[in-house]
Short mmCIF file of C-alpha atoms (C1' of nucleotides) and ligand atoms in Angstrom, two decimals:
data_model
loop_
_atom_site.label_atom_id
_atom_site.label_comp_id
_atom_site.label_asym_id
_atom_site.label_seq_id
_atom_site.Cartn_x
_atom_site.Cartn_y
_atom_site.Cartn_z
CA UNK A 213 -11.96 21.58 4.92
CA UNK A 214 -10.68 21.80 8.22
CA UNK A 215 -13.14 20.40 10.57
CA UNK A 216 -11.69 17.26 11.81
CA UNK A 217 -13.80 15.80 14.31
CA UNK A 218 -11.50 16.03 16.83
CA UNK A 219 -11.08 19.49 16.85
CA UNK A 220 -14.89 19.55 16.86
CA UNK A 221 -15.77 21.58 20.07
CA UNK A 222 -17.55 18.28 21.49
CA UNK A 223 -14.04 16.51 21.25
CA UNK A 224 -11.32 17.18 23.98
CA UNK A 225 -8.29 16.42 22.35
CA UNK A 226 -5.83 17.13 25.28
CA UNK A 227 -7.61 14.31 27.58
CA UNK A 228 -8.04 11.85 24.27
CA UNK A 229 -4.35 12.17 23.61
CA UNK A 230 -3.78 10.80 27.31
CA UNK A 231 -6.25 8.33 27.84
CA UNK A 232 -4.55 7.05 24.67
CA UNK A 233 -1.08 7.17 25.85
CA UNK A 234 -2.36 5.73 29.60
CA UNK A 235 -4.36 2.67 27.80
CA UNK A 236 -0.70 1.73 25.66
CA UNK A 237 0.99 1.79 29.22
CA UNK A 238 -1.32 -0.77 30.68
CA UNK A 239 -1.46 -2.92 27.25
CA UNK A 240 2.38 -3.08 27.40
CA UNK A 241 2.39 -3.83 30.98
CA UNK A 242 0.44 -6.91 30.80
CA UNK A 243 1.83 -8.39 27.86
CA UNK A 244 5.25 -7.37 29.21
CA UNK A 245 6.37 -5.12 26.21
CA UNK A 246 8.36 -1.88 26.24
CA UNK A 247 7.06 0.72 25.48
CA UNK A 248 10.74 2.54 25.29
CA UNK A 249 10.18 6.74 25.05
CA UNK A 250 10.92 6.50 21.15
CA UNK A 251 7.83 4.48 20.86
CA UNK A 252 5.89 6.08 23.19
CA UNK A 253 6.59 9.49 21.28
CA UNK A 254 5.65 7.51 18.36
CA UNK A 255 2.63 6.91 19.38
CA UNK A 256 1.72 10.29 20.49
CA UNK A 257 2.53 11.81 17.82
CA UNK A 258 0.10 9.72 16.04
CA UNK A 259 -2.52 10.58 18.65
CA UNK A 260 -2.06 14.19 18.39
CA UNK A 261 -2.82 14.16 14.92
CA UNK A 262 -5.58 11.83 15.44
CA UNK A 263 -5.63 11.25 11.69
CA UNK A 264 -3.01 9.23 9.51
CA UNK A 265 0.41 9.96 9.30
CA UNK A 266 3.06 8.23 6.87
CA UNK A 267 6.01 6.50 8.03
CA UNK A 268 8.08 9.45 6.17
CA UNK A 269 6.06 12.51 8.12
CA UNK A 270 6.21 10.60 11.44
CA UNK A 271 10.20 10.55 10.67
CA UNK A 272 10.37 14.17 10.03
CA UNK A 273 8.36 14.85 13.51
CA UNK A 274 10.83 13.11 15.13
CA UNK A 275 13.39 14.92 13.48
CA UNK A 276 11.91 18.52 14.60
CA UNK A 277 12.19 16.85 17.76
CA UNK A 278 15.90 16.73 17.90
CA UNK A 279 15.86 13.50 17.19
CA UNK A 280 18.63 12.07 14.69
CA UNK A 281 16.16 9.38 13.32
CA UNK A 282 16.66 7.56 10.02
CA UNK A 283 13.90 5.26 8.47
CA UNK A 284 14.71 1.94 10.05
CA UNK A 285 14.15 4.08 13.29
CA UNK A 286 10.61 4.59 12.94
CA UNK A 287 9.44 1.53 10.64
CA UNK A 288 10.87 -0.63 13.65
CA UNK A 289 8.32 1.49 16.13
CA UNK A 290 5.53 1.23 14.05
CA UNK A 291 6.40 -2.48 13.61
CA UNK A 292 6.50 -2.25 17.70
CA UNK A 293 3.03 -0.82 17.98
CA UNK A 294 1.82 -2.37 14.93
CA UNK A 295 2.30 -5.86 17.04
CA UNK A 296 0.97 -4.30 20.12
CA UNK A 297 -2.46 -3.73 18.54
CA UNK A 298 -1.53 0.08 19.63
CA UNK A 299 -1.70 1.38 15.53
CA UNK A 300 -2.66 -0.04 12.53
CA UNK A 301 -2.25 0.39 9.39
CA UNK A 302 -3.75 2.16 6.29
CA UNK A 303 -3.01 0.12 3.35
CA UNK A 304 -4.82 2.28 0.96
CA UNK A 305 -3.51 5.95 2.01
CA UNK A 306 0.41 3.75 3.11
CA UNK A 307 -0.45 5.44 6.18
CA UNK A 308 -1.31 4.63 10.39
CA UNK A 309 -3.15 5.51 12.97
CA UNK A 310 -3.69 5.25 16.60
CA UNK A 311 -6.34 1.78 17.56
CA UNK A 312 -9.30 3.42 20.00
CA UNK A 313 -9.40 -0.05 21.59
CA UNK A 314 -6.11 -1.43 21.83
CA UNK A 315 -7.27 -3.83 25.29
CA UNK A 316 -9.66 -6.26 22.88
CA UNK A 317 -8.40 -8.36 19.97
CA UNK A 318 -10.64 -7.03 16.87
CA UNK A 319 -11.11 -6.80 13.12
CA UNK A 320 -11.53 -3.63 11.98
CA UNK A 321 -12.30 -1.24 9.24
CA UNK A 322 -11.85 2.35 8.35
CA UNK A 323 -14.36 5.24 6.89
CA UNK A 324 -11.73 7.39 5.24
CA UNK A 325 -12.92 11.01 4.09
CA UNK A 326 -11.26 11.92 1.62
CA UNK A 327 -11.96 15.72 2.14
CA UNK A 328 -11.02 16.24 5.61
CA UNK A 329 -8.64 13.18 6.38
CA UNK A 330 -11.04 11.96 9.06
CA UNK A 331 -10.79 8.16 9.72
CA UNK A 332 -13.59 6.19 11.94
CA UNK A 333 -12.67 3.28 13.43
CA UNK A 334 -15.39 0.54 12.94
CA UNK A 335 -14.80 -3.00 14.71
CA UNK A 336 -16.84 -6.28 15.05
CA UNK A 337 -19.69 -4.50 12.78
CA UNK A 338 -21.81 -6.37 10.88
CA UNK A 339 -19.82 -6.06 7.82
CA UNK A 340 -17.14 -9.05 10.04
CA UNK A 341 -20.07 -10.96 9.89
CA UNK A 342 -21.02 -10.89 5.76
CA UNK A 343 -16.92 -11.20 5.13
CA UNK A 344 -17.47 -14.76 8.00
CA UNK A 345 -20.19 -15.69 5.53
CA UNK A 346 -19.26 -14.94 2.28
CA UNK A 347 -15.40 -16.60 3.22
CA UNK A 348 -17.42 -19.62 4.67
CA UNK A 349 -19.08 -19.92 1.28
CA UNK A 350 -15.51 -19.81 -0.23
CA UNK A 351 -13.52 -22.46 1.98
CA UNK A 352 -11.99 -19.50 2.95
CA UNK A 353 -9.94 -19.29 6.42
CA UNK A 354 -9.96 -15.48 6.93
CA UNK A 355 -6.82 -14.12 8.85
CA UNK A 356 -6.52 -10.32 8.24
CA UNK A 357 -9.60 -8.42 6.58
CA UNK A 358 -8.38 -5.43 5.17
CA UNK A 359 -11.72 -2.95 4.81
CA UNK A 360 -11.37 1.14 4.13
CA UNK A 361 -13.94 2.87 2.91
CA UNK A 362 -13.01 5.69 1.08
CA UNK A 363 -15.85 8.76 0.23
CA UNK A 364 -16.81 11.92 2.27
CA UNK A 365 -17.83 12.33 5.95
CA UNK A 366 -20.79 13.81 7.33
CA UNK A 367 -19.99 16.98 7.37
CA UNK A 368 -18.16 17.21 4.41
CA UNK A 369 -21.40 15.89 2.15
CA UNK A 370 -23.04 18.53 4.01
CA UNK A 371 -20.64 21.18 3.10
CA UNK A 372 -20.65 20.41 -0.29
CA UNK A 373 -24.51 19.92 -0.75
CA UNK A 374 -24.91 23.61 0.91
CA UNK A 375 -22.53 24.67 -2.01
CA UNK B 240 2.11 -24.51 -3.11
CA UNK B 241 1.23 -24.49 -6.99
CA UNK B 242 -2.56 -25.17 -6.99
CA UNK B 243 -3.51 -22.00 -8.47
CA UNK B 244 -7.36 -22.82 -9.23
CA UNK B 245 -6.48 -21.57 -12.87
CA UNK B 246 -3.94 -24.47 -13.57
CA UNK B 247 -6.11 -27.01 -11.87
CA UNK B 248 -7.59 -29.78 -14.58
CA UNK B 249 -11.57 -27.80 -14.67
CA UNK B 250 -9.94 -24.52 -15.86
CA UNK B 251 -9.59 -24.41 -19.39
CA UNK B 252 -6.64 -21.16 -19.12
CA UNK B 253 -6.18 -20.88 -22.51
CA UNK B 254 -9.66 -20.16 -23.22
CA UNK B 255 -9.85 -18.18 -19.90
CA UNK B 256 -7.29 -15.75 -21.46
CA UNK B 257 -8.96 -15.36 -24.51
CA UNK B 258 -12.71 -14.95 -23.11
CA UNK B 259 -11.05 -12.10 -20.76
CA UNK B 260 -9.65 -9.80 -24.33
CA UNK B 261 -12.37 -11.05 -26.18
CA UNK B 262 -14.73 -8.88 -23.63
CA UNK B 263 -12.12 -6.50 -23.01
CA UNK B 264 -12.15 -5.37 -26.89
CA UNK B 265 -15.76 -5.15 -26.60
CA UNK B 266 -15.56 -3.07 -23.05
CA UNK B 267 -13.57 -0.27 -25.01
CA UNK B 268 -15.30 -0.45 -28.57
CA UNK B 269 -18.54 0.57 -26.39
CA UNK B 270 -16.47 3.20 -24.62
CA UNK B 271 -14.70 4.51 -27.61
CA UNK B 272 -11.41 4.05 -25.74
CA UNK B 273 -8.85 2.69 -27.47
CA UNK B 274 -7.08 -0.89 -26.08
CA UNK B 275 -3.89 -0.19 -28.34
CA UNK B 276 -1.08 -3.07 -28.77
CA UNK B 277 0.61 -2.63 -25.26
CA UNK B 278 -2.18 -2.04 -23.44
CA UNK B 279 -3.57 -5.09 -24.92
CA UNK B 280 -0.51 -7.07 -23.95
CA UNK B 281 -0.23 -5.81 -20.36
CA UNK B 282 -3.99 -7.09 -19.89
CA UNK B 283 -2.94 -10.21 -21.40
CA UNK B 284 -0.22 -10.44 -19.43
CA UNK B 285 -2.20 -10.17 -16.27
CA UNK B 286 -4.81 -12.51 -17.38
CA UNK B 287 -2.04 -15.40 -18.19
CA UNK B 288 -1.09 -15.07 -14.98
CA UNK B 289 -4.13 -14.76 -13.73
CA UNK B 290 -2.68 -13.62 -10.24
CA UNK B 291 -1.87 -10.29 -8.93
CA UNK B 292 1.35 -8.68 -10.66
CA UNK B 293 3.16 -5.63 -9.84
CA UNK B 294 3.67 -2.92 -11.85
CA UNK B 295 7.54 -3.94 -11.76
CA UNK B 296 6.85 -7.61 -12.66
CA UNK B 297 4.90 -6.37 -15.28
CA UNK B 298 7.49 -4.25 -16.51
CA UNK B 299 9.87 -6.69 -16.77
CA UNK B 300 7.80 -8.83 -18.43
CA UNK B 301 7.42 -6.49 -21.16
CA UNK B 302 10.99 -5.59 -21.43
CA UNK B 303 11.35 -9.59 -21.94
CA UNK B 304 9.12 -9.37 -24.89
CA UNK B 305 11.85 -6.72 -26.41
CA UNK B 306 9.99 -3.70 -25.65
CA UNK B 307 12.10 -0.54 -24.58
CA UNK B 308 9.85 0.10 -21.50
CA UNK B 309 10.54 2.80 -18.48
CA UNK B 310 8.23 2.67 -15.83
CA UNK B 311 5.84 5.43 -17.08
CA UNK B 312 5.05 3.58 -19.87
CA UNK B 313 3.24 0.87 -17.21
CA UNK B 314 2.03 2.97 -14.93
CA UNK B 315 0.00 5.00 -17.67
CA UNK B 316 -1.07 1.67 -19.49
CA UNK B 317 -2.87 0.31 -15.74
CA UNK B 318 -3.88 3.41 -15.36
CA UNK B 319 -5.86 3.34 -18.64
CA UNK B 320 -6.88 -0.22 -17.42
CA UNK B 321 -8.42 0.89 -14.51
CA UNK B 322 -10.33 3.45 -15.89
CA UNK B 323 -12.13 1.09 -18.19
CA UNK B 324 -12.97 -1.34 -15.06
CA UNK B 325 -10.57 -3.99 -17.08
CA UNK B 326 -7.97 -4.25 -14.10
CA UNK B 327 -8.44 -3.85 -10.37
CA UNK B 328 -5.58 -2.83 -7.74
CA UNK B 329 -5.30 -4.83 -4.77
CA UNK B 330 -3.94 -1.84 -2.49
CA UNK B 331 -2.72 -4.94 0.15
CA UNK B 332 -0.21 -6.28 -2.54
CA UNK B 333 0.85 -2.90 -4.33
CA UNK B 334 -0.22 -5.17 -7.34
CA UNK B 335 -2.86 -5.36 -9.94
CA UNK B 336 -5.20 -8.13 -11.00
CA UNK B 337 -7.58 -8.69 -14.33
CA UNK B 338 -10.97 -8.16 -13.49
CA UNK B 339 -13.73 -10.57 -14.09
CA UNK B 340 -16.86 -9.04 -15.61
CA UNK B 341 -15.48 -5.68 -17.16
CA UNK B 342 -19.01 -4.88 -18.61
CA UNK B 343 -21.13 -3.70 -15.45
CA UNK B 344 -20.50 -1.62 -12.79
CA UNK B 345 -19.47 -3.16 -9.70
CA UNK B 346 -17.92 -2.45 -6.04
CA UNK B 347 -15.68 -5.43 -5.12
CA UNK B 348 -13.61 -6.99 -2.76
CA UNK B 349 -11.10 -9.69 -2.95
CA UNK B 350 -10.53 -13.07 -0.73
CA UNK B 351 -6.84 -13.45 -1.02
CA UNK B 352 -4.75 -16.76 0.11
CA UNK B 353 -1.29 -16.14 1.32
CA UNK B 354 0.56 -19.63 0.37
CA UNK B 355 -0.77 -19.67 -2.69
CA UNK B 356 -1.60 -15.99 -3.98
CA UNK B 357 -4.97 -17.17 -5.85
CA UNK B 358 -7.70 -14.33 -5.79
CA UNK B 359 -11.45 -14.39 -5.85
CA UNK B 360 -13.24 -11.37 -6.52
CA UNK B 361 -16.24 -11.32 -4.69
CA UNK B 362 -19.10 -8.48 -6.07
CA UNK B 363 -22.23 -7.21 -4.80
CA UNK B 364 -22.13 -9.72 -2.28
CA UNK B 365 -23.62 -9.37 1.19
CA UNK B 366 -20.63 -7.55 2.12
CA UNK B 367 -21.86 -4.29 0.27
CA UNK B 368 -24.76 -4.02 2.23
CA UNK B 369 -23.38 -3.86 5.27
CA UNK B 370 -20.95 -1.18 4.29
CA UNK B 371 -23.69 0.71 3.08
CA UNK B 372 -25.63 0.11 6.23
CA UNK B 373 -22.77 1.32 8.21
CA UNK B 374 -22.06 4.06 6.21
CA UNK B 375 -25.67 5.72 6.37
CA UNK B 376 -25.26 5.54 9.86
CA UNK B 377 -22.40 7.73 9.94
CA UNK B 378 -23.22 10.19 7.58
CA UNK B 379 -20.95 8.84 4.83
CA UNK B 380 -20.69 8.57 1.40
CA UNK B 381 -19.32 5.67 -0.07
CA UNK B 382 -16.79 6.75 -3.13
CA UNK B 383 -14.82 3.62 -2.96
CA UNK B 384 -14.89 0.17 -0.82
CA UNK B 385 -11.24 -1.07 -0.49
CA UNK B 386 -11.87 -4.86 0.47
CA UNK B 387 -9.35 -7.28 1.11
CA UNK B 388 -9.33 -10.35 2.96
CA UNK B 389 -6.16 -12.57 3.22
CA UNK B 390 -5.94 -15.70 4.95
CA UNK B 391 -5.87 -19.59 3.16
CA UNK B 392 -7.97 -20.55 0.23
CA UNK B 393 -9.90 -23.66 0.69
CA UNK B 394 -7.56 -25.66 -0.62
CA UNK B 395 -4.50 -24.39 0.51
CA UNK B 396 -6.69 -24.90 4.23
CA UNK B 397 -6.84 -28.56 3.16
CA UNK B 398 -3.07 -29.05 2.37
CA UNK B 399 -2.07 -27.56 5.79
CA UNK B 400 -4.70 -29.68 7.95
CA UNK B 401 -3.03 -33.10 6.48
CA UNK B 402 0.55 -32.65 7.54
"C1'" DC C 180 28.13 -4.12 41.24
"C1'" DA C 181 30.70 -6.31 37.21
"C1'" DG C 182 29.88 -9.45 33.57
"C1'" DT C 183 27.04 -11.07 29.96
"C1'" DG C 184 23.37 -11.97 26.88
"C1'" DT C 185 19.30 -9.66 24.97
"C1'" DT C 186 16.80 -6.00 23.16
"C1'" DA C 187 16.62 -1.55 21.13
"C1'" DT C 188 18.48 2.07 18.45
"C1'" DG C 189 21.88 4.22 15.23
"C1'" DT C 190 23.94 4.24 10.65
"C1'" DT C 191 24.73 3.38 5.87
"C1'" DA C 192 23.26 1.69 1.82
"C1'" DT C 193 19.89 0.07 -1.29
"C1'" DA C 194 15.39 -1.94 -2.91
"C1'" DA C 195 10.63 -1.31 -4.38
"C1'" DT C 196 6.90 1.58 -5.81
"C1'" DG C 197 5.20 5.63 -8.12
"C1'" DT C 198 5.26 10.57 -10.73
"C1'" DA C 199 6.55 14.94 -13.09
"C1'" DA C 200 8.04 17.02 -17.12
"C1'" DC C 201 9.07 17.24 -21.66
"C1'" DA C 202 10.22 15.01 -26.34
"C1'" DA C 203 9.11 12.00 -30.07
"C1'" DT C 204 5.81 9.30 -32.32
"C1'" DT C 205 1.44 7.64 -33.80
"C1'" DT C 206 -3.33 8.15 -34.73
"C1'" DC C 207 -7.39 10.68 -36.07
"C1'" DC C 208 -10.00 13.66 -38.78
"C1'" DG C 209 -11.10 17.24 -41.97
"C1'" DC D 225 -1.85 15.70 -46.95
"C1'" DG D 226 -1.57 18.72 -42.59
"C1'" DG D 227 -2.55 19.99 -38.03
"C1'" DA D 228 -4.63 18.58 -33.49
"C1'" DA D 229 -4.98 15.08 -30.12
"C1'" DA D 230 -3.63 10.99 -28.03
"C1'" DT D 231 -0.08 7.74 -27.05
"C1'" DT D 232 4.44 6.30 -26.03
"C1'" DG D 233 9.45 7.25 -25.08
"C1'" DT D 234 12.91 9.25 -22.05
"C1'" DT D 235 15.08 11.33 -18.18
"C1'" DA D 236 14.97 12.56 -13.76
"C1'" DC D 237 13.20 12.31 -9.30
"C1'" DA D 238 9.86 11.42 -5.25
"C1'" DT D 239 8.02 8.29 -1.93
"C1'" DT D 240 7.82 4.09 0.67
"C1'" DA D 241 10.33 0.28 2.71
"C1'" DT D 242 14.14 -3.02 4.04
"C1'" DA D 243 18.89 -5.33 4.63
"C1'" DA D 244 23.01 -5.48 7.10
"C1'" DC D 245 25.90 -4.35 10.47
"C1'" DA D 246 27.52 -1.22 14.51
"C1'" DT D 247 26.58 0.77 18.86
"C1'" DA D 248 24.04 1.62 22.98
"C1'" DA D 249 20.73 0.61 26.58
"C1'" DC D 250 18.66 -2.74 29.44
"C1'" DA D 251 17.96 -6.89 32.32
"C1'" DC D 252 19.50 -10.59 34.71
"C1'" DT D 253 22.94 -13.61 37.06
"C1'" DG D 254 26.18 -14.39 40.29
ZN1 ZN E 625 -8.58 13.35 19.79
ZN1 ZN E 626 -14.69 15.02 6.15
ZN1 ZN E 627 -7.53 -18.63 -16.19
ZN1 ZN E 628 -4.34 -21.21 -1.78
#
DNA sequence: CAGTGTTATGTTATAATGTAACAATTTCCG
DNA sequence: CGGAAATTGTTACATTATAACATAACACTG
């Protein structure tokens, strides 16, 4: 169980890490926000796993960094990046993970596997559109869908239909 | 902020409550599984308030009623819950709700105001298919839909548009 | 560049949510 | 009744998150 798509030989990690970290520079430079080297590392660190990461395994990265970081520390930077549209957050696994398009206001949704730990990212599907309907229907005034899907990738259903 | 749809003048509560065990002790007669005393009461208890509760609020509820509870003791009883399709979580809240048709199957998603904390539980709605539509295009395998929404019920919507 | 207000981080303590492990009790069934 | 299984009690602990206040870094003015 240890084919995360991003180590998947048609994934370069090294360049997706920094095109990540290079789009959260020019999304902090507009809007005029810091992004101060604890919160960049933050961030990266996020990137590099390119999965979730709790608040509490985030910490003890920092720590192996030298770091002397204590909770507040890093629930403040995730709060940080959590504003910045740079993360968000996975309510179901308490858990975040680095936004693929932090430039464009969205709602999103996640496709957790629950094998592997692979998340995809899926914004302004049509599943925004049934939730407009449906809350329409309701009276409802939507202002943060919450939507993870929880089951087994691709390639996970694969392996374990070959078993 | 006190409009809860289940205290306004069309919602009979008291019946509400009773409706919701009546099925529930048909749910687990069918099952075979056993809805003892407290696990009766912490259903009940959730269906009076017919509003998210956490595990803690329910804990203390049940410590009011003179019962020597410790946290296991509610964690195993919504547990239990959960497995019979009585209860959902709402993963957003850390909190747990009383479902509304125990008897069939369903995937389901909640529309959840913030000023007011009513739910609706919305099933097989529209919003299913789509997952399911964007799931076969990945590859997936849908084990379990998390859906929240949050934002104002309609007339929570209303109150804030006068003033 | 010093002075000063603002923002960010460090530090300590504690709150809120959830489980593991084992003991005592109750229920079920032959 | 008597033993097996399920339920609940009890203690201890793990994980996730925040409050409150101290210090440090930064940004801007004059
Ligand atoms: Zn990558
Ligand atoms: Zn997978
Ligand atoms: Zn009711
Ligand atoms: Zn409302």
């Amino acid at each position: 169980m240890d084919h995360h798509l991003f180590k998947s030989p048609g994934h370069d990690h090294g360049r997706c890490v920094k095109t990540a970290m290079n789009r959260a520079e020019q999304v902090c430079q507009r809007s005029g926000s810091r992004l101060t080297t604890l919160r960049r590392r933050v961030l990266e660190l996020l990137w590099q796993n390119h999965a979730p990461l709790s608040a509490y395994e985030l910490l003890e990265l920092l720590v192996r960094d030298g770091r002397k970081a204590q909770p507040p520390t890093i629930y403040r930077s995730l709060e940080f990046l959590l504003e910045c549209g740079l993360i968000h957050r996975v309510e179901s696994l308490n858990a975040y993970i680095g936004c693929d398009q932090p430039q464009k206001e969205h709602e999103t949704g996640f496709f957790i596997c629950e094998s592997c730990g692979y998340v995809a990212e899926l914004s302004d599907s049509s599943i925004n559109l049934s939730i407009s309907k449906n809350a329409e229907l309701l009276g409802f005034r939507v202002h943060k869908p919450t939507i993870e899907i929880s089951g087994l990738c691709k390639f996970c259903t694969e392996d374990n239909d070959e078993h």
